[in-house]
XYZ file of C-alpha atoms in Angstrom:
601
model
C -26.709 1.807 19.943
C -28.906 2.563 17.098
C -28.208 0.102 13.565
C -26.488 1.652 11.107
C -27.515 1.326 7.331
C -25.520 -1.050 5.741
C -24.662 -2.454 2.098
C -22.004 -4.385 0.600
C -20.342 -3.655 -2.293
C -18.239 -6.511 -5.145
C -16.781 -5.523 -8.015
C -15.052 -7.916 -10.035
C -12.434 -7.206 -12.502
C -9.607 -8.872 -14.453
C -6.848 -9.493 -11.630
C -8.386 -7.652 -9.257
C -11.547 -8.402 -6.888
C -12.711 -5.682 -4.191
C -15.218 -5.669 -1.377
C -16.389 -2.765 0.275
C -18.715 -2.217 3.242
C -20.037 0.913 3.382
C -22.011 2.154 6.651
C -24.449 4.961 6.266
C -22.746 5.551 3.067
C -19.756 5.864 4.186
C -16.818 3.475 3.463
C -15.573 1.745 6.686
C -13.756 -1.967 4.964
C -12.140 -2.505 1.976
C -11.388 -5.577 1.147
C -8.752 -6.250 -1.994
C -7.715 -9.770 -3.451
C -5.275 -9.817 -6.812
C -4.234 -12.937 -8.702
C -1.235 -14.390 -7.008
C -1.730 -12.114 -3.965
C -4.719 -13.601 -1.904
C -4.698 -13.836 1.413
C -3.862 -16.955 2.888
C -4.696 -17.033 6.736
C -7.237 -19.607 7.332
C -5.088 -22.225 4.970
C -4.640 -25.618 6.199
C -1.502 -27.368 5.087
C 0.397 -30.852 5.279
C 3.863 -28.974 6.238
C 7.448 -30.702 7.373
C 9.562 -29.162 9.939
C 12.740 -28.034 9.035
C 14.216 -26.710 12.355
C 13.295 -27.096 16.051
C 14.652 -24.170 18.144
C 15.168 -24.966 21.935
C 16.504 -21.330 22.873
C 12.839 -19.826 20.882
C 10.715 -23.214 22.144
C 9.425 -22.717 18.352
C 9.876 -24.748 15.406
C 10.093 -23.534 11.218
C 7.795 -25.583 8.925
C 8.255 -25.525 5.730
C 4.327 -25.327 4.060
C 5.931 -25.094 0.195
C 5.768 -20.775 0.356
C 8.826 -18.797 0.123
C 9.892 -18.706 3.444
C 9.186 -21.243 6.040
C 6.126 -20.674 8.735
C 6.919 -19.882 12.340
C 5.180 -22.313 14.680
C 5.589 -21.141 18.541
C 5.050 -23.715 21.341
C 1.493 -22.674 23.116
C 0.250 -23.056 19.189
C 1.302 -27.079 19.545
C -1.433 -29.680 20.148
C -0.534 -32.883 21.287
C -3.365 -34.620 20.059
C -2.583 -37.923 22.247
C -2.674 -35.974 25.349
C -4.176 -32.389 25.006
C -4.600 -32.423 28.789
C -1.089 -33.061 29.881
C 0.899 -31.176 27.102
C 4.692 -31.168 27.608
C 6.061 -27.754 27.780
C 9.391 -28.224 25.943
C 9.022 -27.774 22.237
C 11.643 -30.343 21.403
C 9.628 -32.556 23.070
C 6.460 -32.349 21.215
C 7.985 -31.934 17.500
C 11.421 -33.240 15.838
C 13.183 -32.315 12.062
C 11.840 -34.073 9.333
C 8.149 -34.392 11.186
C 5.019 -34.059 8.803
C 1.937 -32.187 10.696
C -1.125 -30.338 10.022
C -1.196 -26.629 10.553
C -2.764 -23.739 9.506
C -2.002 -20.138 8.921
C -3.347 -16.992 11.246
C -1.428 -14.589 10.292
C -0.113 -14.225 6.785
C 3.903 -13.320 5.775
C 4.634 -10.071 6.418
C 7.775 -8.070 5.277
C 10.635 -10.375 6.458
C 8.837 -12.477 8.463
C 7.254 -16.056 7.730
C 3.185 -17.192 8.054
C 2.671 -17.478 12.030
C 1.244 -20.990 12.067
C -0.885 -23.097 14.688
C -1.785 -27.031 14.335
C -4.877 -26.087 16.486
C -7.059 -26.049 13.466
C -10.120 -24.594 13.127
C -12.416 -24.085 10.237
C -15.389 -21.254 9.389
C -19.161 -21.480 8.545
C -21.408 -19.040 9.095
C -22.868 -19.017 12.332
C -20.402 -21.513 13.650
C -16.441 -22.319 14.190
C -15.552 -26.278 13.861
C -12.441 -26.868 15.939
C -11.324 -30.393 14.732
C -9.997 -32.731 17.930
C -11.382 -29.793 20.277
C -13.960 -30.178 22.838
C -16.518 -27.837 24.554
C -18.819 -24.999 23.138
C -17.469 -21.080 23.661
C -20.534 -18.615 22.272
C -18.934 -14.880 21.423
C -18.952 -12.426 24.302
C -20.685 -9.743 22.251
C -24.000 -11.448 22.705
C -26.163 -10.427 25.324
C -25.848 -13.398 28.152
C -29.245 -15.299 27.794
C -29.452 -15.366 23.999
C -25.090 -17.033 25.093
C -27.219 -19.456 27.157
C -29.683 -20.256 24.533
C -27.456 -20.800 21.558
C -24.964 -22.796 24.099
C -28.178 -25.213 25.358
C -28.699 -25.149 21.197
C -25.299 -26.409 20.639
C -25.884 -29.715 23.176
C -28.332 -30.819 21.396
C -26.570 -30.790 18.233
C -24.059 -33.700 19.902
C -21.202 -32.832 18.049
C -18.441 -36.302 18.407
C -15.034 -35.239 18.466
C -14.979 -31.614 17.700
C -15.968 -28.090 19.852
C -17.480 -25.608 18.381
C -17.452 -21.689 18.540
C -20.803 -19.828 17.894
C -20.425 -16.687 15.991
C -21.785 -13.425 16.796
C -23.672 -13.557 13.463
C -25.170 -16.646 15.256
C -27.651 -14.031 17.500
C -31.605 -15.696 16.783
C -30.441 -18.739 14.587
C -32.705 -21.408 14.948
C -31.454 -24.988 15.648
C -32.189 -26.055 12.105
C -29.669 -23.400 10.609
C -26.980 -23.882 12.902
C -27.599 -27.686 12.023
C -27.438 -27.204 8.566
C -24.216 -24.990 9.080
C -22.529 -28.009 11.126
C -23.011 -30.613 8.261
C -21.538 -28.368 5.432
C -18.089 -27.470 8.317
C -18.270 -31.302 9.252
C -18.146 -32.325 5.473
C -15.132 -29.429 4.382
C -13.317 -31.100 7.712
C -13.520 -34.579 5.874
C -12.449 -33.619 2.796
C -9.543 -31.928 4.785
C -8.762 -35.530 6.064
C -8.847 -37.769 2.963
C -6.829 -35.306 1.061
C -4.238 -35.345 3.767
C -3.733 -38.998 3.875
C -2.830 -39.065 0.015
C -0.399 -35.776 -0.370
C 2.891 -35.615 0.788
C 4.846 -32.584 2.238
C 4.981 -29.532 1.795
C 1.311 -29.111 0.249
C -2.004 -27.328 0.825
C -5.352 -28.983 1.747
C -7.375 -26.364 2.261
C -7.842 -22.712 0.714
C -9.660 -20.104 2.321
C -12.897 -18.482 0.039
C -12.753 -15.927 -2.150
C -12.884 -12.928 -0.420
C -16.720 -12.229 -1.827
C -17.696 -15.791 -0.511
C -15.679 -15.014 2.643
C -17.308 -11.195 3.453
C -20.669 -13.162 3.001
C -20.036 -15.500 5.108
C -18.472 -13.900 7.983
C -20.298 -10.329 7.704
C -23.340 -10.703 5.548
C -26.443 -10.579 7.787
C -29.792 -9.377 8.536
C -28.531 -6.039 9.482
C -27.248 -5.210 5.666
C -29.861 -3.390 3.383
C -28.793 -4.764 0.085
C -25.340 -6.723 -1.653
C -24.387 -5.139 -5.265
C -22.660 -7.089 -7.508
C -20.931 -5.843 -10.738
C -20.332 -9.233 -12.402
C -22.705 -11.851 -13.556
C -19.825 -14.443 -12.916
C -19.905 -12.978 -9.090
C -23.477 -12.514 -8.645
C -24.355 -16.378 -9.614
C -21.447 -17.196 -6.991
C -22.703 -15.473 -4.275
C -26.365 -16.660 -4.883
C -25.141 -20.252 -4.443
C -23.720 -20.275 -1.655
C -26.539 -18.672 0.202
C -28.752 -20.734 -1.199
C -26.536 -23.120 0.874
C -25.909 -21.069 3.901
C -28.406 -18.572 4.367
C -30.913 -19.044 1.886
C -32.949 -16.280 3.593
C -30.613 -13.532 2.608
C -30.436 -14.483 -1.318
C -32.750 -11.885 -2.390
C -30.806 -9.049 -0.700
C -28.449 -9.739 -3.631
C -28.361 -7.271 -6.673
C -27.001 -6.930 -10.016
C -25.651 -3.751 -10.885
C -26.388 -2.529 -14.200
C -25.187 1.630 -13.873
C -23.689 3.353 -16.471
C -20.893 4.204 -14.421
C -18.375 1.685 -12.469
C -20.039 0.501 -9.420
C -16.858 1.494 -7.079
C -16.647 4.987 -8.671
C -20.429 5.731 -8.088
C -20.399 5.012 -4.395
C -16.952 7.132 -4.073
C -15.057 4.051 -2.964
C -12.074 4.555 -5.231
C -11.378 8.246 -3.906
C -11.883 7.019 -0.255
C -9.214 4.230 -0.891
C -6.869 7.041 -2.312
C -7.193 8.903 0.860
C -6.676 5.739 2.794
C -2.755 6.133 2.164
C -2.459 9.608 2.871
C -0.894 10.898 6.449
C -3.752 13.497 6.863
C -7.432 12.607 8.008
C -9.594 15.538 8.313
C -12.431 15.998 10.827
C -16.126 16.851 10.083
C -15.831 20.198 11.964
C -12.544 21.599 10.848
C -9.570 19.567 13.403
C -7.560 16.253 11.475
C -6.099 13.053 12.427
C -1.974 12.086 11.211
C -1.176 9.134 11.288
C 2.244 7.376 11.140
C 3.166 4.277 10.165
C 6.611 2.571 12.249
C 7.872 -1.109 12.238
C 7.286 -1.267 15.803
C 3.712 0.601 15.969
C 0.830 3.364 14.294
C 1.050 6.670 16.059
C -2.280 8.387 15.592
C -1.848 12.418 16.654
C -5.391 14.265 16.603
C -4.891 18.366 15.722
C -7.937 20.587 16.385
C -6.408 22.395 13.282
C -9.075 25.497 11.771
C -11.689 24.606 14.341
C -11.763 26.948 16.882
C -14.777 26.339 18.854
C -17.227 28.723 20.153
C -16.564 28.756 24.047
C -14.266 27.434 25.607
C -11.288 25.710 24.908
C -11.949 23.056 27.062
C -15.626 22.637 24.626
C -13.006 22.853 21.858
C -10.545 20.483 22.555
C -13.483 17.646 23.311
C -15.614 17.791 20.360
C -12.348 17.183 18.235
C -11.565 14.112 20.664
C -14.687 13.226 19.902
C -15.173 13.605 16.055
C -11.210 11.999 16.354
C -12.550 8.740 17.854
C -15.280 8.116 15.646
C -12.616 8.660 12.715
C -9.950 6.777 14.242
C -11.986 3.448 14.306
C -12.853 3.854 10.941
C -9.839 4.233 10.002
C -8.651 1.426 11.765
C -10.967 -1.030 10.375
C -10.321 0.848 6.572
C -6.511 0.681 6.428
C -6.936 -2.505 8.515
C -3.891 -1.533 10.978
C -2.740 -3.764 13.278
C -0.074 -4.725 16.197
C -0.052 -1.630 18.831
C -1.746 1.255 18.098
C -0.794 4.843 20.072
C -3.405 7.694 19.725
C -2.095 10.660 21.074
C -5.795 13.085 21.295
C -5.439 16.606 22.708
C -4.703 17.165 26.498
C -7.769 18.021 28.486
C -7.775 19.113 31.801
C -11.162 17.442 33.150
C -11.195 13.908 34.026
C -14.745 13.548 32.695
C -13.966 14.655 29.673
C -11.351 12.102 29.715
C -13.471 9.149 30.563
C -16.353 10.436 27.909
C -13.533 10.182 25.229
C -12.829 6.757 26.424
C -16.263 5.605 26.506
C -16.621 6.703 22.870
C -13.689 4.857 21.588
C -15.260 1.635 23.726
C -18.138 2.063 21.574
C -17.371 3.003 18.066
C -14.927 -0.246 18.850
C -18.220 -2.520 19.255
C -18.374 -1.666 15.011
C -14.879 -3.762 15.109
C -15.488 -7.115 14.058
C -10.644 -7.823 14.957
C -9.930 -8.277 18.456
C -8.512 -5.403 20.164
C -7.533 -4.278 23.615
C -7.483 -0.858 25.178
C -5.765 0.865 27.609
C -6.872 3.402 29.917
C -6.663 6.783 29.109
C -4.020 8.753 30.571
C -3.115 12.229 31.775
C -1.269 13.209 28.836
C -3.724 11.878 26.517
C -2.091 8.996 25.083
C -4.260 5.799 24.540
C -2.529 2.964 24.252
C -4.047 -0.281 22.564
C -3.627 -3.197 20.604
C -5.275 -4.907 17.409
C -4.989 -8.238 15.521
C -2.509 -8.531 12.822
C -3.774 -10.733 10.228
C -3.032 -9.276 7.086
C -0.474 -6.438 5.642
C -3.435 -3.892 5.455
C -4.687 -1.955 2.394
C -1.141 -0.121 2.301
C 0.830 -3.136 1.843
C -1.852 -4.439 -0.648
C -1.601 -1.285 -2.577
C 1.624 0.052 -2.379
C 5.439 -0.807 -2.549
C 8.444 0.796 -1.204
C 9.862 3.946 -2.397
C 12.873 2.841 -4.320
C 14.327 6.143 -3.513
C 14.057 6.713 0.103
C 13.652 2.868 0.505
C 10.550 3.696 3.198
C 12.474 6.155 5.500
C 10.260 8.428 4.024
C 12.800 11.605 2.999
C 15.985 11.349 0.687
C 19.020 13.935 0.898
C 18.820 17.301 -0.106
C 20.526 18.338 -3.454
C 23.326 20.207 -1.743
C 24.040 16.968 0.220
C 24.253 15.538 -2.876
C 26.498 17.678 -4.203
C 28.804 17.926 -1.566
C 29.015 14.120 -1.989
C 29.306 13.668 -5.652
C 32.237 16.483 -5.051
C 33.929 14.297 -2.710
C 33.543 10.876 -4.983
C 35.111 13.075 -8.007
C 37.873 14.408 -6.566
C 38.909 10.478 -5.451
C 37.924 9.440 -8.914
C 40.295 12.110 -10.424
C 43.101 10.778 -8.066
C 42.652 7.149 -9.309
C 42.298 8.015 -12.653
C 44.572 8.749 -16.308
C 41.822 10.351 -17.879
C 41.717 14.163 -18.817
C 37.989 14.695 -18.452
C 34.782 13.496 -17.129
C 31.350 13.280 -18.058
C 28.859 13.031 -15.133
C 24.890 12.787 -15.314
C 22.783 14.023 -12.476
C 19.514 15.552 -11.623
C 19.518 19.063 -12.671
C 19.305 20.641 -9.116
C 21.898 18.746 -8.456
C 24.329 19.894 -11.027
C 23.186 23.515 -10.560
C 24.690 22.732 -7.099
C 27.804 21.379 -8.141
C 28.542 24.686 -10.575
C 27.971 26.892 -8.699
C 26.824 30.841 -8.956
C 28.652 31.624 -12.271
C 30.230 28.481 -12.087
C 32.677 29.205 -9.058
C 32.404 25.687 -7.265
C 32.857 24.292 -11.140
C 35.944 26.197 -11.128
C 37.618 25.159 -7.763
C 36.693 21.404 -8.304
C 38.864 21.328 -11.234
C 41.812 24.075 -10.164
C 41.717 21.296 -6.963
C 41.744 18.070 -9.323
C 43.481 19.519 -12.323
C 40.485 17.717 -14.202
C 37.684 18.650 -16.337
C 34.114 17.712 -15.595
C 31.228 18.258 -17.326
C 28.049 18.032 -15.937
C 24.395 16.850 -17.760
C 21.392 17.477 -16.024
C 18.590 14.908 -16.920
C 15.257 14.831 -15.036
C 15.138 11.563 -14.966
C 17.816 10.705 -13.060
C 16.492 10.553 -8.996
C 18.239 13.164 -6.958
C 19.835 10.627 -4.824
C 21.822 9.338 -7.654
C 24.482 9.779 -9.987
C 26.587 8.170 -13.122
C 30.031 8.769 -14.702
C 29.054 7.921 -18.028
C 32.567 8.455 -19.822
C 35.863 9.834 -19.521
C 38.478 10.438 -21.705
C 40.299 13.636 -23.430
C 39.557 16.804 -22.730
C 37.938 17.498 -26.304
C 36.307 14.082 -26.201
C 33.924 15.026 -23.613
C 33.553 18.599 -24.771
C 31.728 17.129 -28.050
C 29.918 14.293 -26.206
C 28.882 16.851 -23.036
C 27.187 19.630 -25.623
C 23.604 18.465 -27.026
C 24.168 21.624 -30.011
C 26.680 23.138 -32.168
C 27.289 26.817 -32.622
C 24.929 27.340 -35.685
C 22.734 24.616 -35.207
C 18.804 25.342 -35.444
C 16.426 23.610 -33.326
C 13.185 23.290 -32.868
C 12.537 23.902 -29.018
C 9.457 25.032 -26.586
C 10.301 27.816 -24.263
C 9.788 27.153 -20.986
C 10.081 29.865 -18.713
C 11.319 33.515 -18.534
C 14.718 34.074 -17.702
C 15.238 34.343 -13.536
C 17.852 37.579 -14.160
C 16.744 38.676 -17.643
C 13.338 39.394 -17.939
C 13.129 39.726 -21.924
C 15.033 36.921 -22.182
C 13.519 33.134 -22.083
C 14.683 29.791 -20.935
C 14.546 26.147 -22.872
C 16.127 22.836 -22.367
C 18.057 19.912 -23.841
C 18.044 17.063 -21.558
C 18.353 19.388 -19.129
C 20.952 21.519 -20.646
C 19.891 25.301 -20.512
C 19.331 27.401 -23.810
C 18.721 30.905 -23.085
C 16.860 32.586 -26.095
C 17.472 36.417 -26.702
C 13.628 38.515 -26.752
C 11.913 35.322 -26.042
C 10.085 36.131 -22.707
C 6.817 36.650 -25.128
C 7.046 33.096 -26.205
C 6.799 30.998 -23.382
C 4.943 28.230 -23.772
C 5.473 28.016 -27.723
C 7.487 25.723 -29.902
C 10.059 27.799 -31.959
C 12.923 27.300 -34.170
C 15.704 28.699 -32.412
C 19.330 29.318 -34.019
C 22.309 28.567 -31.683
C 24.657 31.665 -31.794
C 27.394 30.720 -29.151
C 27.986 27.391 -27.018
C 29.454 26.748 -23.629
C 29.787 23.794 -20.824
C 27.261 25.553 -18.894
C 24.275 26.971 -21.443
C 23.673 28.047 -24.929
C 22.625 31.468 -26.296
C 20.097 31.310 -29.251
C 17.526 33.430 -31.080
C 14.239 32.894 -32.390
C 14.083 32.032 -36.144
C 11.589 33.997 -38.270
C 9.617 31.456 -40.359
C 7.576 32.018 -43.204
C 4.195 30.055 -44.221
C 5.710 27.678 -46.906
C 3.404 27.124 -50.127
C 1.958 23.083 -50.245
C 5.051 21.173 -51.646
C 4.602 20.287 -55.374
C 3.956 16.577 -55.863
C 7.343 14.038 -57.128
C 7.890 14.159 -60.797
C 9.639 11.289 -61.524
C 13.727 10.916 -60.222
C 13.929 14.972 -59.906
C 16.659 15.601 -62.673
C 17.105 19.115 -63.354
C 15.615 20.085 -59.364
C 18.818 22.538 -59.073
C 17.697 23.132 -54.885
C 17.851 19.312 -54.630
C 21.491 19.589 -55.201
C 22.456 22.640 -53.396
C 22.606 21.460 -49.516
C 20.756 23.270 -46.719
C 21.588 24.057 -43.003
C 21.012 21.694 -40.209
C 17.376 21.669 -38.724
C 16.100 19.010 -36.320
C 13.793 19.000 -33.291
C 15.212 18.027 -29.906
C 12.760 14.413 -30.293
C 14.348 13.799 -33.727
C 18.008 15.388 -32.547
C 21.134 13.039 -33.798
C 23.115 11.144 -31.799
C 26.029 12.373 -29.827
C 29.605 12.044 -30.594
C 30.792 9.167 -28.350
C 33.923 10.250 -26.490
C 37.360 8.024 -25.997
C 36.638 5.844 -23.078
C 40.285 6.345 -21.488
C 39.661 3.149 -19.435
């Protein structure tokens, strides 16, 4: 498979650091780290256990974050005796036992850090397993250059350690891979010494930054060019491959554009898009994809593309474009766990297999393990990815607070139907007269009804008053009883204007049933204005002619262009208008307070 064009993007900002890889211009990783939310698999602690579970053969160990780390039994070394490891948890760890483990999957949702005390730590073109034995070379190389970078490793007589050779190790020379053992070998040591000292809960190793990290597990021959943003970040990365790969250093660029380095190379819109249910296709089909505690459900649409054969032509070149688009997707929203991808049926099983051998392949562009499933009649692919990390959703995102992640709240006649069933037990528990309820304003058209019928039979029912306020800020899911009391009481406090009041108001919206007529609101509450149709979008004073629980009916206020004011003269005596009072006027921003009704409780 042909190289694609690679760069690397950093841009550093205040609480925020991002990485993004973009391949043939295209973003395919995105890599965000915020103060107080790094990452933190790869971190080696001194933790205690708190409790050994015999029915889970797994312990909890508490590693000083909020919850405690989950440490199964096949993630136990017995250092003593790796070879003849007991099986039973309870005998290989007990309550109150310090030990050294390390974090590979970070706390996700309710769940702690999955730990391991088989600890293993990063470099370049090499993993140093502390306590391990052996040499394993990645499968992705090609078997002799395995052979020669294994025979490489030998020589290197590493004492009391194994090693794992990275794919980024393909063509190292001895004297690299050398100089990457001594820098792992002394990080391992400082490990050590710092352990012997602390006490637990603590941590004794941090994972890099994630720009140090991307550069050390990703940065390689095969990328064009590294821009940098910051001068802070660009003198950062510089020394440490002057350290590591002191070959790649010049590959390493300042960016000096006008614009921000992420906006110029359309990152920011691509990670907007990124949290959106809809992926379209290059030639006209579109990927949704779902997002469930127990797995990602990818369905693939051929949606406006309609081919120019057969259906059968059809259906595969959207499977096609879909797989491409899926991986990238995968790798850019960084999902995890088990992964479903439901493409279009197709009738030929060569078709079939040349979808699967795509996916295989754009997969090889995966850096996180993954295992797939052969393809089956109906279409479904079934596979699995590493879960390391909550993914650029959790990262950028939180939970709806009004659908708490389900994803759809009630409709406002559910609502209604519900607030009607709360009031009328409220009205049987309760001495007071009258109510005053806020709610979203669909939501208390609902509740009054065409002409204000269901109004009208919730209080012949209750033998109560109830006045409702719409306010658009209230969620739709929601409501409040904000007083109660006599019947006049809430009258005063439920009305935002007075009969003869003018305010100063923008019209809306025509009126749905009178088209001369115009619409304006108060917190909600409707003010229907006489002739004012022509007006809409224009702030007018209006004058308040009648008043009711439901709406007010105004007119439009000529107003004439007032001459400049005349400047003070001294304390005004003699000014016979400064004595003679004038008629309320007052904008709804400026509007006075309500009357506040007897509470009745």
């Amino acid at each position: 498979m042909a190289t694609r064009a690679k760069q690397i993007l950093v841009s550093a900002e205040p609480g925020e650091l991002k990485v993004a890889i973009l391949e043939e211009g295209r973003l395919c990783e995105i890599y965000v780290e915020r103060k107080g939310r790094r990452p933190l698999a790869g971190n080696i602690y001194k933790g205690k256990v708190e409790n050994v579970l015999p029915g889970m053969e797994a312990a909890f160990v508490d590693i000083g974050l909020e919850k405690n780390g989950f440490l199964y039994v096949e993630e136990v070394m017995v250092h003593e005796q790796p070879d003849k490891r007991p099986k039973k948890i309870t005998q290989m760890l007990r309550s109150g036992q310090e030990i050294l483990v390390q974090i590979v999957k970070d706390p996700m949702g309710t769940k702690g850090a999955r730990l391991t005390t088989q600890i293993s730590i990063p470099g370049h073109f090499l993993v140093y397993v502390p306590d391990g034995d052996g040499v394993g070379v990645s499968r992705r190389l090609a078997d002799e250059e395995r052979q020669r970078l294994r025979q490489v490793c030998r020589e290197l007589k590493v004492k009391n350690a194994g090693l794992i050779v990275r794919t980024a190790a393909e063509g190292a020379s001895k004297k690299e891979m050398e100089r990457d053992l001594k820098f792992l070998e002394k990080m391992w040591q400082t490990v050590k010494s710092r352990e012997k000292s602390a006490k637990a809960p603590t941590l004794l190793y941090s994972e890099m930054e994630v720009s140090i990290k991307v550069m050390r597990d990703i940065f390689n021959e095969t990328h064009e060019r590294v821009l940098v943003d910051s001068q802070k970040e660009y003198d950062r990365i510089r020394s440490f491959l002057k350290k590591t790969s002191p070959e790649l250093v010049d590959r390493v660029e300042l960016y000096q554009g006008s614009k921000p380095l992420m906006e110029t190379y359309g990152v920011e819109e691509e990670m907007k898009k990124a949290l959106l249910r809809r992926v379209d296709l290059p030639s006209g089909g579109y990927l949704v994809i779902e997002d469930t505690e127990a797995m990602t459900i990818i369905d693939v649409n051929t949606g406006r593309y309609v081919g120019r054969t057969r259906l059968e032509d059809t259906i595969l070149k959207t499977n096609i474009e879909a797989c491409k688009e899926v991986v990238r997707q995968l790798r850019l929203r960084d999902i995890g766990g088990i992964i479903i991808i439901d493409f279009i049926d197709m009738a030929r099983p060569r078709n079939r297999q040349q979808v699967l051998e795509t996916l295989d392949r754009e997969l090889e562009t995966d850096r996180t393990k993954t295992y797939i499933v052969e393809l089956s009649p109906l279409g479904l692919v079934e596979m699995t990815r590493q879960n390391v990390t909550e993914g650029l959703r959790g990262i950028l995102t939180k939970t709806c607070p009004m659908c708490e992640g389900e994803g759809v709240i009630v409709s406002e006649e559910t609502m209604a139907i519900d607030i009607a069933r709360r009031l009328r037990r409220l009205a049987a528990d309760s001495a007071s007269e009258a109510f005053l309820v806020e709610v979203h304003p669909k939501v208390a058209a609902m509740l009054i009804g065409q002409g204000g019928a269901k109004l009208k039979e919730l209080e012949e029912e209750t033998h109560k008053y109830f006045s409702f306020e719409g306010l658009d800020t209230i969620p739709i899911n929601t409501f409040e009883v904000t007083a109660e009391g006599s019947r006049e009481a809430i009258q005063r406090a439920s009305l935002p204007v007075a009969e003869g009041d003018e305010v100063r108001l923008r019209i809306e919206e025509p009126h749905m049933y009178n088209p001369a007529d115009a619409i304006a609101k108060i917190d909600g509450y409707v003010v229907s204005i006489a002739g004012g149709s022509k007006m809409v979008g224009q702030d007018k004073k209006i004058h308040i002619d009648s008043v009711t629980r439901t709406c007010a009916y105004g007119t439009v206020v000529e107003e004439e262009s007032r001459p400049p004011a005349a400047p003070e003269s001294g304390s005004g005596a003699g000014d016979k208008d400064s004595e003679v009072p004038k008629r309320q006027d007052f904008s709804v921003n400026d509007r006075p307070p309500r009357n506040q009704p007897e509470t009745g409780k």
